[in-house]
Each structure stands twice: as structure tokens, then as C-alpha cells.
XYZ file of N, CA and C in Angstrom:
516
model
N 217.509 143.994 144.626
C 218.456 143.769 145.541
C 219.640 142.847 144.817
N 220.786 143.322 145.719
C 222.207 143.479 144.879
C 222.403 141.968 145.584
N 222.872 140.917 145.015
C 223.358 139.371 145.384
C 224.961 139.383 145.069
N 225.411 138.786 145.949
C 227.180 138.229 145.737
C 227.239 136.841 145.968
N 227.997 136.679 145.211
C 228.544 134.891 145.535
C 229.502 134.222 146.227
N 229.101 133.450 146.683
C 230.068 132.886 147.969
C 230.666 131.880 147.444
N 231.616 130.942 147.657
C 231.834 129.466 147.380
C 232.085 129.036 148.889
N 231.406 127.836 149.097
C 231.357 126.981 150.272
C 233.079 126.295 150.556
N 233.633 126.952 151.398
C 235.102 126.566 151.898
C 235.064 125.521 152.705
N 234.070 124.846 153.151
C 233.824 123.719 154.243
C 234.167 122.704 153.810
N 235.481 122.288 154.178
C 236.065 120.943 153.779
C 235.042 119.657 153.920
N 234.676 119.588 154.880
C 233.634 118.444 155.464
C 232.256 118.495 154.800
N 231.678 119.414 154.388
C 230.624 119.503 153.816
C 230.322 119.126 152.483
N 229.223 118.163 151.965
C 228.998 117.737 150.772
C 228.755 118.757 149.935
N 228.889 120.128 149.914
C 228.430 120.934 148.941
C 229.430 121.448 148.995
N 231.115 121.252 149.379
C 232.255 122.129 149.169
C 232.539 122.492 148.157
N 232.949 123.425 147.808
C 233.282 124.324 145.959
C 232.305 124.721 145.475
N 230.491 124.566 146.281
C 229.649 125.019 145.593
C 229.622 126.645 145.302
N 228.349 127.093 144.595
C 228.776 128.626 144.965
C 227.313 128.679 145.363
N 227.204 129.944 145.974
C 226.261 130.400 146.667
C 225.454 131.967 146.431
N 224.631 132.349 146.435
C 224.077 133.689 146.412
C 224.155 134.102 148.049
N 224.337 135.249 148.575
C 224.063 135.808 149.598
C 223.806 137.566 149.242
N 222.827 137.911 150.083
C 222.823 139.320 149.750
C 223.876 140.448 149.948
N 224.108 141.316 149.257
C 224.867 142.418 149.585
C 224.755 142.857 150.829
N 225.394 142.879 151.835
C 225.227 143.715 153.352
C 225.654 145.086 153.088
N 224.794 145.956 153.556
C 224.531 147.035 153.298
C 224.491 147.789 154.967
N 224.277 149.025 155.157
C 224.380 149.450 156.405
C 222.964 149.157 156.878
N 222.705 149.039 157.970
C 221.198 148.750 158.133
C 220.364 150.118 158.853
N 219.364 150.274 158.651
C 218.312 151.621 159.211
C 217.922 151.611 160.552
N 218.328 152.356 161.325
C 218.299 151.873 162.938
C 216.471 152.926 163.087
N 216.063 153.081 164.312
C 214.825 153.236 164.456
C 214.688 154.491 163.725
N 215.485 155.857 164.155
C 215.140 157.038 163.438
C 215.127 156.886 161.993
N 216.297 156.272 161.086
C 216.153 155.989 160.069
C 215.249 155.429 159.202
N 214.252 154.593 160.064
C 212.971 153.755 159.522
C 212.199 154.800 159.740
N 211.908 155.435 160.797
C 210.766 156.397 160.870
C 210.850 157.792 160.087
N 212.236 157.801 159.679
C 212.385 158.653 158.275
C 211.705 158.281 157.020
N 212.001 157.228 157.063
C 211.725 156.406 155.797
C 210.042 156.202 155.663
N 209.247 155.716 156.843
C 207.839 155.936 156.615
C 207.386 157.451 156.659
N 207.990 158.637 157.095
C 207.613 159.629 156.993
C 207.813 160.190 155.617
N 208.362 159.721 154.652
C 208.810 159.841 153.552
C 207.654 159.408 152.332
N 207.098 158.874 153.265
C 205.697 157.973 152.236
C 204.711 158.749 152.090
N 204.923 160.252 152.497
C 203.923 161.184 151.948
C 202.547 160.529 153.055
N 202.225 159.861 153.980
C 201.222 159.540 154.558
C 200.928 160.709 155.748
N 200.245 160.425 156.553
C 199.674 161.412 157.266
C 200.712 161.367 158.895
N 201.658 160.188 158.921
C 202.525 160.631 159.755
C 203.738 161.571 159.815
N 204.486 161.908 160.427
C 205.248 162.850 160.088
C 206.776 162.096 160.904
N 207.558 162.619 160.780
C 208.640 162.044 161.519
C 208.765 161.556 162.942
N 208.456 163.060 163.880
C 208.376 162.966 164.900
C 207.690 161.792 165.795
N 206.344 161.925 165.099
C 205.004 160.976 165.718
C 205.859 159.218 165.088
N 206.708 159.242 163.733
C 207.112 158.050 163.585
C 208.235 157.557 164.465
N 209.048 158.225 164.919
C 209.389 157.926 165.882
C 208.870 157.388 167.186
N 208.170 158.110 167.513
C 207.273 157.918 169.114
C 206.787 156.669 168.758
N 206.263 156.582 167.801
C 205.226 155.300 167.608
C 206.702 153.818 167.566
N 207.698 153.757 166.532
C 208.526 152.830 166.907
C 209.130 152.584 168.017
N 209.525 154.000 168.982
C 210.339 153.657 170.280
C 209.123 152.771 170.695
N 207.518 153.246 171.035
C 206.925 152.301 171.924
C 206.884 151.194 171.769
N 206.890 151.050 170.359
C 206.526 149.332 169.903
C 207.669 148.389 170.331
N 208.948 149.191 169.974
C 210.260 148.655 170.818
C 210.497 148.148 171.909
N 209.724 149.328 172.984
C 209.928 149.281 174.361
C 208.787 147.962 174.776
N 207.596 148.053 174.214
C 205.829 147.114 174.442
C 206.597 145.785 174.107
N 207.081 145.566 172.549
C 207.572 144.232 172.080
C 208.627 143.891 173.147
N 209.790 144.467 173.936
C 210.565 144.015 175.282
C 209.922 143.390 175.783
N 209.132 144.161 176.551
C 208.600 144.014 177.824
C 207.241 142.382 177.148
N 206.829 142.721 176.343
C 205.758 141.197 176.039
C 206.740 140.198 176.122
N 207.697 140.438 175.369
C 209.004 138.736 175.001
C 209.208 138.765 176.651
N 209.622 139.332 177.393
C 210.264 139.327 178.773
C 208.812 138.523 179.617
N 207.749 138.862 179.109
C 206.497 137.918 180.012
C 206.309 136.919 179.204
N 206.714 136.372 178.117
C 206.521 135.108 177.477
C 205.144 135.388 176.529
N 204.956 136.592 176.171
C 203.898 136.431 175.355
C 203.941 137.103 173.994
N 203.339 136.173 172.899
C 203.522 136.614 171.709
C 203.025 137.627 171.248
N 203.256 138.193 170.117
C 202.626 139.596 169.650
C 202.613 139.504 168.239
N 201.551 139.249 167.922
C 200.726 139.755 166.494
C 200.534 140.894 165.954
N 201.566 141.277 164.820
C 200.841 142.662 164.605
C 200.582 142.449 163.007
N 199.370 143.004 162.866
C 198.181 142.376 161.539
C 199.005 142.845 160.805
N 199.202 142.174 159.215
C 199.697 142.714 158.155
C 201.489 142.628 158.042
N 202.014 142.123 159.177
C 203.491 142.237 159.494
C 203.436 140.405 159.689
N 203.139 140.085 160.894
C 203.548 138.673 161.752
C 203.706 138.734 162.890
N 203.892 137.482 163.430
C 204.093 137.020 164.851
C 205.386 136.921 165.302
N 205.714 137.773 166.238
C 207.016 137.749 167.134
C 206.491 136.983 168.936
N 207.530 136.070 168.756
C 207.539 135.335 169.961
C 208.660 135.060 170.519
N 208.739 134.944 171.924
C 209.872 134.829 172.669
C 210.414 133.058 172.322
N 211.766 132.780 172.520
C 212.078 131.541 172.538
C 213.287 131.522 173.640
N 213.590 130.504 174.115
C 214.717 130.422 174.994
C 216.125 129.636 174.285
N 216.865 130.254 174.567
C 218.154 129.681 174.142
C 219.424 129.485 175.416
N 219.704 127.551 175.202
C 219.839 127.228 176.502
C 221.199 126.933 176.135
N 221.824 126.597 177.305
C 223.226 125.985 177.290
C 223.136 124.564 176.797
N 224.462 124.269 175.528
C 224.091 123.398 174.686
C 224.579 121.605 175.968
N 225.276 121.691 176.831
C 225.127 120.736 177.885
C 223.975 120.217 178.684
N 223.298 121.152 178.867
C 222.291 120.725 179.723
C 222.054 120.262 180.902
N 221.000 119.367 181.566
C 221.187 119.625 182.753
C 221.072 117.845 182.967
N 221.856 116.809 183.800
C 221.747 115.628 183.504
C 220.712 115.406 184.822
N 219.861 116.385 185.413
C 218.940 115.891 186.103
C 217.876 117.370 186.470
N 216.752 117.036 187.134
C 215.614 117.855 187.030
C 216.282 118.681 188.261
N 217.069 118.422 189.532
C 216.999 118.638 190.503
C 218.585 119.539 190.426
N 219.343 119.490 189.424
C 220.813 120.011 188.669
C 220.291 121.404 187.900
N 218.850 121.247 187.631
C 218.398 122.409 186.637
C 218.711 123.689 186.870
N 219.391 124.957 186.513
C 219.647 126.255 187.121
C 219.273 127.036 186.081
N 218.108 127.589 186.411
C 217.597 128.712 184.845
C 218.707 129.813 185.150
N 219.438 130.342 186.041
C 220.111 131.310 185.915
C 221.515 131.061 185.110
N 222.349 129.550 184.964
C 223.392 129.134 184.253
C 223.068 128.524 182.998
N 221.587 128.242 183.052
C 221.372 127.120 181.798
C 220.526 127.634 180.711
N 220.094 129.122 180.911
C 219.480 129.758 179.903
C 220.024 130.921 179.943
N 220.724 131.190 178.304
C 221.490 131.808 178.186
C 220.996 133.124 177.531
N 219.995 133.098 177.189
C 219.204 134.340 176.542
C 217.968 133.958 176.181
N 217.260 135.234 176.194
C 215.623 135.151 175.275
C 215.632 135.371 173.609
N 215.578 134.808 172.816
C 215.945 135.508 171.234
C 214.100 135.350 171.233
N 214.282 136.337 170.399
C 213.190 136.799 169.546
C 212.474 136.426 168.173
N 211.377 134.887 168.177
C 211.118 134.495 167.045
C 210.479 135.202 166.372
N 210.323 135.429 164.828
C 209.242 136.348 164.087
C 208.873 135.213 162.772
N 207.658 135.225 162.695
C 206.833 134.092 161.644
C 206.092 135.382 160.840
N 206.305 135.449 159.743
C 205.979 136.321 158.817
C 204.092 135.911 158.713
N 203.149 137.285 158.343
C 201.605 137.041 158.104
C 201.800 136.124 156.860
N 200.930 135.100 157.044
C 200.508 134.483 155.879
C 201.553 133.410 155.901
N 202.447 133.110 156.008
C 203.597 132.285 156.309
C 202.889 130.627 156.165
N 202.614 129.984 154.854
C 202.011 128.739 155.172
C 200.473 128.864 154.507
N 200.066 129.900 154.467
C 198.977 129.999 153.829
C 198.806 130.172 152.592
N 197.730 130.659 152.063
C 197.730 130.877 150.377
C 197.488 131.900 150.146
N 197.145 132.876 151.364
C 197.253 134.257 150.682
C 198.320 134.918 151.592
N 199.630 134.271 151.305
C 200.914 134.651 151.724
C 201.272 136.599 151.651
N 201.747 136.812 152.519
C 201.972 138.375 152.220
C 203.483 138.681 152.643
N 204.059 138.103 153.442
C 205.522 138.084 153.890
C 206.361 137.018 153.801
N 206.126 136.094 153.506
C 206.569 135.194 153.140
C 207.528 134.810 152.095
N 208.707 133.837 152.630
C 210.017 134.177 151.579
C 209.274 133.564 150.073
N 208.731 133.031 149.593
C 208.612 133.110 148.170
C 207.747 134.705 147.625
N 206.503 134.865 148.205
C 206.029 136.273 147.700
C 207.270 137.478 147.768
N 208.389 137.623 148.784
C 208.983 138.642 148.834
C 210.261 138.078 147.776
N 210.574 136.708 147.069
C 211.673 136.762 146.190
C 210.391 136.940 144.793
N 209.585 136.550 144.835
C 208.890 137.019 143.611
C 208.278 138.498 143.163
N 208.821 139.216 144.764
C 208.684 141.008 144.093
C 210.149 141.567 144.043
N 211.020 140.740 144.598
C 212.053 141.347 144.302
C 213.090 141.361 143.092
N 213.789 142.384 142.542
C 214.470 142.182 141.297
C 215.859 141.909 141.733
N 216.779 141.165 141.328
C 218.007 140.576 142.174
C 218.965 140.706 140.901
N 220.004 141.575 141.189
C 221.093 142.319 140.362
C 222.222 141.288 140.741
N 222.924 140.883 140.401
C 224.301 140.416 140.353
C 225.534 141.234 140.645
N 225.994 141.283 141.809
C 227.236 141.889 142.163
C 228.374 141.667 141.801
N 228.976 140.868 143.134
C 230.354 140.583 142.839
C 230.716 139.028 143.525
N 231.809 138.425 143.575
C 232.104 137.257 143.984
C 232.886 137.685 145.175
N 232.483 137.240 146.264
C 233.324 137.486 147.541
C 234.191 136.359 147.805
N 235.157 136.574 148.251
C 236.170 134.962 148.869
C 236.847 135.794 150.142
N 237.004 134.935 151.334
C 237.523 135.122 152.228
C 239.059 134.738 152.106
N 239.772 135.595 152.262
C 241.476 135.583 152.187
C 241.792 135.211 153.900
N 243.542 134.976 153.777
C 244.048 135.404 155.097
C 245.337 136.091 154.490
N 245.771 136.724 155.528
C 247.406 137.149 155.263
C 247.849 137.585 156.749
N 249.109 137.586 156.659
C 249.742 137.917 157.901
C 250.332 139.436 157.954
N 249.768 140.072 159.121
C 250.039 141.894 159.644
C 250.836 141.757 160.433
N 252.054 141.932 160.576
C 252.820 142.321 161.802
C 252.817 140.961 162.670
N 252.812 140.079 162.154
C 252.945 138.842 163.006
C 251.732 138.125 163.387
N 250.393 138.737 162.750
C 248.981 138.599 163.496
C 248.399 138.116 162.177
N 247.544 136.514 161.791
C 246.898 135.963 161.031
C 245.686 136.756 160.766
N 245.310 137.401 159.916
C 244.281 138.359 159.718
C 243.487 137.927 158.305
N 242.026 137.706 158.559
C 241.317 137.322 157.505
C 240.163 138.348 157.418
N 240.197 138.364 155.837
C 239.384 139.706 155.439
C 238.740 138.892 153.668
N 237.624 139.771 153.395
C 236.819 139.552 152.296
C 237.377 140.881 151.381
N 238.058 139.567 150.132
C 238.210 140.229 148.543
C 236.779 140.530 147.937
N 236.674 141.369 147.050
C 235.317 141.369 146.343
C 235.943 141.408 144.918
N 235.508 140.524 143.900
C 235.698 140.456 142.865
C 234.663 140.489 141.948
N 234.842 141.895 140.889
C 233.282 141.855 140.036
C 233.431 140.809 139.303
N 231.945 140.186 139.312
C 231.264 139.430 138.536
C 231.615 139.724 136.707
N 231.965 140.876 136.898
C 232.128 141.293 135.247
C 233.486 140.186 134.707
N 234.670 140.375 135.612
C 235.352 139.304 135.296
C 235.327 138.099 134.898
N 233.944 137.563 135.042
C 233.760 135.801 134.993
C 232.885 136.229 133.979
N 232.625 137.650 132.977
C 231.670 137.103 131.791
C 230.319 137.371 132.449
N 230.247 137.615 133.779
C 228.434 137.904 134.469
C 228.545 139.399 134.309
N 227.429 139.913 133.582
C 226.983 141.851 133.767
C 226.837 142.144 135.111
N 227.400 143.421 135.710
C 227.416 143.443 136.895
C 226.267 144.647 136.806
N 225.802 144.686 138.339
C 224.645 145.562 138.453
C 225.013 146.637 138.707
N 224.122 147.541 138.308
C 224.347 148.809 139.140
C 223.869 148.944 140.194
N 224.685 150.105 141.278
C 224.467 149.791 142.701
C 222.797 150.364 142.706
N 221.966 150.067 143.757
C 220.556 150.626 143.872
C 221.001 152.166 144.794
N 220.283 153.116 144.591
C 220.596 154.134 145.344
C 219.988 153.653 147.223
N 220.744 154.703 147.689
C 220.481 154.293 149.196
C 219.373 154.477 149.457
N 218.481 153.339 150.634
C 217.238 153.810 150.786
C 217.207 154.937 151.868
């Protein structure tokens, strides 16, 4: 896993100036890319069947979340719906209007085994299975282009700081 370093630049934070790791951002896999990955594991599932199954999981999960029904996928975890409401709230019961006060439904995920002895997908188990490779120091910069303030990220190889650089992982 490639890891970049970032400096906390929030001036009112008690951690201002501290450096923190972040996972190097890569392009994600879409449903078909994930199906291709599954089919390449040499299982009995071919690409077309993997796409079909994943598409059905997505549609059915959406249906269950809209109905407020949590879904446990054994070996993976529990997907459960949660409401995102407006920050202001309502001053009275009579004044509560769900069409304006509820901004959205989010999907919460709790990995299987989270908080139990036999953890499978919890944060510590995943950390223990990962091999971390230092990548770059990433800093936010500002410049003016055609009269407009532009914010961008500058990547500085950690080798400039005497930290050995990782070889990029092959694409998934």
C-alpha cells in the first residue's frame, strides 16, 4: 500500500504542523472492473456472471437501504442506512418537514468481526495484512492563473528527505 505524507495546515488545530500518513489515491475499480478482478481469481465465476451478480447486489442493496433494512453479507459486514439531516434542525415537532430536513440517506458499513475476537475485516486486521510503502510528501499550493486563485497539490519524493522511496505497485 503506497502512503503519502501530509502536513496539517489547519492553524487552529492543536496538531498544526504535524505530519500524517494518507493512502496514495488511485483510480478505483468500477463494478465491471471489480467483476473482472473476481473472475481472474480462477474461480468458477466467469466475468459475465460476476458482473450480473454484482449488479444485482447493488440494486438490491439500494432497495433495502431505501426501506430501512440493514443487510449483513457474511464474511464482509453489515450495510445499514442512516439519515443525513440538515444542520439547523427543527425548533418544534410541528415544524419538522422531512422533505426539507432530511438531506439524504447514507450507507453505513461495519466490517464483519468489528469489535470481536475473531476480527476479519476490522482496521487492525487489515493493517496487519498490509505492507506500507512510503511514497511522496504532498503539500497544497496556491497560485494565480489568469487572475484566479488556483489550489493544487505538489508531490515531493520522500527521497529528497532521506526516506527511501517505494516502487509503485502494479495496477490492480
